CSV table of N, CA and C in Angstrom, one decimal:
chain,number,residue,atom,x,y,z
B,1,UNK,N,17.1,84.0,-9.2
B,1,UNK,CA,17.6,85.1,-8.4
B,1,UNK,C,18.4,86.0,-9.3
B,2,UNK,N,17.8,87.1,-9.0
B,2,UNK,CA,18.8,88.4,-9.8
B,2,UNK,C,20.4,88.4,-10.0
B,3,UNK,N,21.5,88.5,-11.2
B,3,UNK,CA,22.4,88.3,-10.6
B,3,UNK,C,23.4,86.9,-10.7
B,4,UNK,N,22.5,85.9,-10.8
B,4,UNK,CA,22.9,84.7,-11.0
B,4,UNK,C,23.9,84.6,-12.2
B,5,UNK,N,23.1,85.1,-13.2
B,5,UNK,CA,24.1,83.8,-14.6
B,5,UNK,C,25.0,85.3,-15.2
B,6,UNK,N,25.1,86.4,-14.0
B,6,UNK,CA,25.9,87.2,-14.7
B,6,UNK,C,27.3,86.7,-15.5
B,7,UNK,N,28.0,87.3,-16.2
B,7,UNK,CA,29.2,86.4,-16.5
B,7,UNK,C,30.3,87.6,-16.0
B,8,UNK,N,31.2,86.5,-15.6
B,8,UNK,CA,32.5,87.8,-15.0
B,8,UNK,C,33.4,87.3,-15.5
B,9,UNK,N,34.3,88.7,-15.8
B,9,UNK,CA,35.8,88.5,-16.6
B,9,UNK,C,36.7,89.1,-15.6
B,10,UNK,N,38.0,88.8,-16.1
B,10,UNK,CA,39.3,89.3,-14.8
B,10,UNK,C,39.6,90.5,-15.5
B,11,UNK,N,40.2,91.1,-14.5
B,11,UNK,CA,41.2,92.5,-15.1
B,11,UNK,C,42.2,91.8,-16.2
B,12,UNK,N,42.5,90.8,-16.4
B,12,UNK,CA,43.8,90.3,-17.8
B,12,UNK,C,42.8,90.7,-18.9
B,13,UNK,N,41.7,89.6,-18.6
B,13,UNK,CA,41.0,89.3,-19.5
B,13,UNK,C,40.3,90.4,-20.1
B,14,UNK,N,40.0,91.5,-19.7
B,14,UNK,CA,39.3,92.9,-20.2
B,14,UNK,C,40.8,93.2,-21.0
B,15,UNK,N,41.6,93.1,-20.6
B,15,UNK,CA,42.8,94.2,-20.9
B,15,UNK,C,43.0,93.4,-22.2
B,16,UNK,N,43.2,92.6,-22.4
B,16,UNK,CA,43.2,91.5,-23.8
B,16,UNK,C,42.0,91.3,-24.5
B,17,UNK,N,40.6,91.5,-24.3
B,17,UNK,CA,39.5,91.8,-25.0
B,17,UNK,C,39.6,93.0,-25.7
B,18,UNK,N,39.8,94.2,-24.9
B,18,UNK,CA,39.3,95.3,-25.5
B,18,UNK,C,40.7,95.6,-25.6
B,19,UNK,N,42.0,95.3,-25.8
B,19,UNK,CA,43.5,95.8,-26.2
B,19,UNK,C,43.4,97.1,-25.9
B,20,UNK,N,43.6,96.7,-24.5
B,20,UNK,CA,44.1,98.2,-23.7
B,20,UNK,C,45.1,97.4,-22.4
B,21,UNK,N,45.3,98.6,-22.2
B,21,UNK,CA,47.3,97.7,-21.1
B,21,UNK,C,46.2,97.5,-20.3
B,22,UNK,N,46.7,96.7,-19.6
B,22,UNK,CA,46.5,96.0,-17.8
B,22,UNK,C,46.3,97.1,-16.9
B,23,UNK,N,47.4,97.8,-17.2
B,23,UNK,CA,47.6,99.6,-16.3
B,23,UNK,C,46.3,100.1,-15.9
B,24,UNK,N,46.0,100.0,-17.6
B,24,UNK,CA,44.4,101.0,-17.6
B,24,UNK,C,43.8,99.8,-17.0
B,25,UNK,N,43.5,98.9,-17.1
B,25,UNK,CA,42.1,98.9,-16.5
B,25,UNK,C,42.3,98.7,-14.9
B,26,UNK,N,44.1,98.6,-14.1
B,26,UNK,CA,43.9,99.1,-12.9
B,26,UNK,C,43.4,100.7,-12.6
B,27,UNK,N,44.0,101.6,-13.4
B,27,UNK,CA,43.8,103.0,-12.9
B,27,UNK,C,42.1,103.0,-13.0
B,28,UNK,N,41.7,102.5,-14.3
B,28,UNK,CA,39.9,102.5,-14.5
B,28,UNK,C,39.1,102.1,-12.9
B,29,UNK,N,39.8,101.3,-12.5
B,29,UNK,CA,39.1,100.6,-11.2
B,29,UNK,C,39.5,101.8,-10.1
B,30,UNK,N,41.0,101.9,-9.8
B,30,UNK,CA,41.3,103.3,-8.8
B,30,UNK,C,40.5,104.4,-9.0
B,31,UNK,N,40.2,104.6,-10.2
B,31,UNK,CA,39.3,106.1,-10.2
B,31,UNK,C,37.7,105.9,-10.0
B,32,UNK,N,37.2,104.8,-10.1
B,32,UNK,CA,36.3,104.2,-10.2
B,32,UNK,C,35.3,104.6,-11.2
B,33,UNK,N,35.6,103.9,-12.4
B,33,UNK,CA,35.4,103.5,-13.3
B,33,UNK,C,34.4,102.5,-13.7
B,34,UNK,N,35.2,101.5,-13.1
B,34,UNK,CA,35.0,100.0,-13.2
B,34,UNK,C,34.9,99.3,-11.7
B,35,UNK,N,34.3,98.6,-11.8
B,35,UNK,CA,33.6,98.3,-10.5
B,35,UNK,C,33.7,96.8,-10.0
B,36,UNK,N,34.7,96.6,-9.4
B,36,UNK,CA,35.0,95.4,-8.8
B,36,UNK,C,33.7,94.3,-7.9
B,37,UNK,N,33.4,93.4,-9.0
B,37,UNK,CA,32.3,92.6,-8.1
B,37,UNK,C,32.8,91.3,-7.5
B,38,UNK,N,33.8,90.6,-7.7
B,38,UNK,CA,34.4,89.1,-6.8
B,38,UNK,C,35.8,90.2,-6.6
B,39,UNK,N,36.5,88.7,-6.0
B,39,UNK,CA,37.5,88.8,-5.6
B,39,UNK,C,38.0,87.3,-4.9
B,40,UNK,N,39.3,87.0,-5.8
B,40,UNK,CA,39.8,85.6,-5.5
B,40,UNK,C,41.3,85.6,-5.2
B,41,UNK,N,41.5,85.6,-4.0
B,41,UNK,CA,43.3,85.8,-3.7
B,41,UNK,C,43.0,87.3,-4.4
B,42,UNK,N,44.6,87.8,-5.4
B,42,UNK,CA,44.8,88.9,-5.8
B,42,UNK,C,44.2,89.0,-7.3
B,43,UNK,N,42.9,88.1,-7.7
B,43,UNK,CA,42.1,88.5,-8.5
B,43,UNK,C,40.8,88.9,-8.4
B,44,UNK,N,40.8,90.1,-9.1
B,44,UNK,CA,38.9,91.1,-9.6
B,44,UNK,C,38.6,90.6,-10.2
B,45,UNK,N,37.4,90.7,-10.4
B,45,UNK,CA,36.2,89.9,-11.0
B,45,UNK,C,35.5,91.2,-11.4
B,46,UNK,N,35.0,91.3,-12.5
B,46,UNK,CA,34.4,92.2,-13.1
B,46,UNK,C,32.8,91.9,-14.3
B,47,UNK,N,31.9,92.2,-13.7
B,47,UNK,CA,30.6,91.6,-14.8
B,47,UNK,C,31.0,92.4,-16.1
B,48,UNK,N,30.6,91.2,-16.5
B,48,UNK,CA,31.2,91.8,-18.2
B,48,UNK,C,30.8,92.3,-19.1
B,49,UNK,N,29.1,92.9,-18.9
B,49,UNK,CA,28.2,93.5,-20.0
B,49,UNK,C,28.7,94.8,-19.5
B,50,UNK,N,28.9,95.0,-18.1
B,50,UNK,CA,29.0,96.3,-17.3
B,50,UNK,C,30.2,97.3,-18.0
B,51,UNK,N,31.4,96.3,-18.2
B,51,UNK,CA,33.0,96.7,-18.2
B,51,UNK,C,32.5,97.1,-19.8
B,52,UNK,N,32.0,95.9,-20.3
B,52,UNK,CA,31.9,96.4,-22.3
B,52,UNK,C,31.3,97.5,-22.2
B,53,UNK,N,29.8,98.0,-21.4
B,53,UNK,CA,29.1,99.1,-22.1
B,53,UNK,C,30.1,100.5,-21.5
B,54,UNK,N,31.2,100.4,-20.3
B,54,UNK,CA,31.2,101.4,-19.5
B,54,UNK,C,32.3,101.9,-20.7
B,55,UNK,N,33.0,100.8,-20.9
B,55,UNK,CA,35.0,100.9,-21.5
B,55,UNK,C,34.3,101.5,-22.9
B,56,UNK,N,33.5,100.9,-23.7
B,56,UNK,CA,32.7,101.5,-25.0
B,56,UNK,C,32.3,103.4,-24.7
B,57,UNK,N,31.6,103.5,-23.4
B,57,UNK,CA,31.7,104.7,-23.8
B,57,UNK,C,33.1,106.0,-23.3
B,58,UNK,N,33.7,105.1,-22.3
B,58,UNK,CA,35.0,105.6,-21.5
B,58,UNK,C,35.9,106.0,-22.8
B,59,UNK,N,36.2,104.9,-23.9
B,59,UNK,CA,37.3,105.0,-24.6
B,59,UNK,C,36.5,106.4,-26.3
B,60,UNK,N,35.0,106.2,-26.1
B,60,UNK,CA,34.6,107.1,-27.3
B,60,UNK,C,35.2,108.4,-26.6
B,61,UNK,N,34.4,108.8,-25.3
B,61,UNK,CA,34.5,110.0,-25.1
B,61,UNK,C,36.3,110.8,-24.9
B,62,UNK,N,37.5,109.6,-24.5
B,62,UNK,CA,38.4,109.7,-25.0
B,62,UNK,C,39.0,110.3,-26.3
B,63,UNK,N,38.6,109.4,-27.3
B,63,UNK,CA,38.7,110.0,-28.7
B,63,UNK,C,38.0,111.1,-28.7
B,64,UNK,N,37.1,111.6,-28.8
B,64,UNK,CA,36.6,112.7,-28.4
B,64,UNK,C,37.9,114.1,-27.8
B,65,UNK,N,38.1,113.4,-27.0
B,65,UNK,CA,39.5,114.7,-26.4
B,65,UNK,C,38.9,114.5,-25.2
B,66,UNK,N,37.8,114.3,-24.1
B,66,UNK,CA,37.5,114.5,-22.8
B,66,UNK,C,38.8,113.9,-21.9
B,67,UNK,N,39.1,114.8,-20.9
B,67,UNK,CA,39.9,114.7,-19.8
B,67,UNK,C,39.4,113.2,-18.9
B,68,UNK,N,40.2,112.3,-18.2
B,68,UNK,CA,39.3,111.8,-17.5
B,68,UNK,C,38.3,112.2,-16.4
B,69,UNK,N,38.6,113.3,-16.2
B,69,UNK,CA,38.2,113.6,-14.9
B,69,UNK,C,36.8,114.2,-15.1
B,70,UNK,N,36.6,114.5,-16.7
B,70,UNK,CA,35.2,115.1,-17.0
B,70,UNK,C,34.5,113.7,-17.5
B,71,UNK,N,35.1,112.8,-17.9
B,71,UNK,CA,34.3,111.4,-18.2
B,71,UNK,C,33.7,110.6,-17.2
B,72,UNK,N,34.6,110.6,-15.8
B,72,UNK,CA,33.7,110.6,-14.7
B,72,UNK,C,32.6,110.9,-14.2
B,73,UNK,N,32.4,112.4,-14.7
B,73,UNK,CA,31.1,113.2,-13.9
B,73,UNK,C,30.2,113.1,-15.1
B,74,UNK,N,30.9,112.8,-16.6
B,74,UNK,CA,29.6,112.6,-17.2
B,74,UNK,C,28.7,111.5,-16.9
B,75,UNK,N,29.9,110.2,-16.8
B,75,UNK,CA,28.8,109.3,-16.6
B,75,UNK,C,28.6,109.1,-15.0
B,76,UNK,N,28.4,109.7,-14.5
B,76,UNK,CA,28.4,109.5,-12.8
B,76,UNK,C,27.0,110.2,-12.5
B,77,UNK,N,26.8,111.4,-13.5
B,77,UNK,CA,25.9,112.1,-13.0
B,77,UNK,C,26.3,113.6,-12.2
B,78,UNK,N,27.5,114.1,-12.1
B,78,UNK,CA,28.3,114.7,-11.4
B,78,UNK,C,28.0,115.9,-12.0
């Protein structure tokens, strides 16, 4: 089945992979960014190829200078 052997990481654990604060990857999720797939008590669950390829291009077009609010619609389709 589709889906199955995805692998999921927590909001800590993104924030400690890719050394970025905790903060960010709550506000990443508020703005929707990043896309909450479990949920255990007061932890997210996040698939983890998804968070690498999104945060890889979230943090280039950063350096870049893009606003967040234009990095949204680029990758949204907006």
């Amino acid at each position: 089945m589709e889906g199955q052997n995805k692998k999921l990481i927590s909001a800590k654990e993104i924030a400690k992979k890719f050394n970025i604060p905790y903060s960010t990857v709550n506000h990443y999720t508020n703005l929707g960014f990043l896309s909450v797939v479990k949920r255990k008590g007061n932890m997210r669950f996040y698939e983890e190829t998804k968070v690498k390829e999104r945060l890889k291009r979230i943090l280039h077009l950063k350096d870049e200078g893009y606003p967040l609010r234009l990095i949204f619609k680029m990758l949204n389709g907006r």
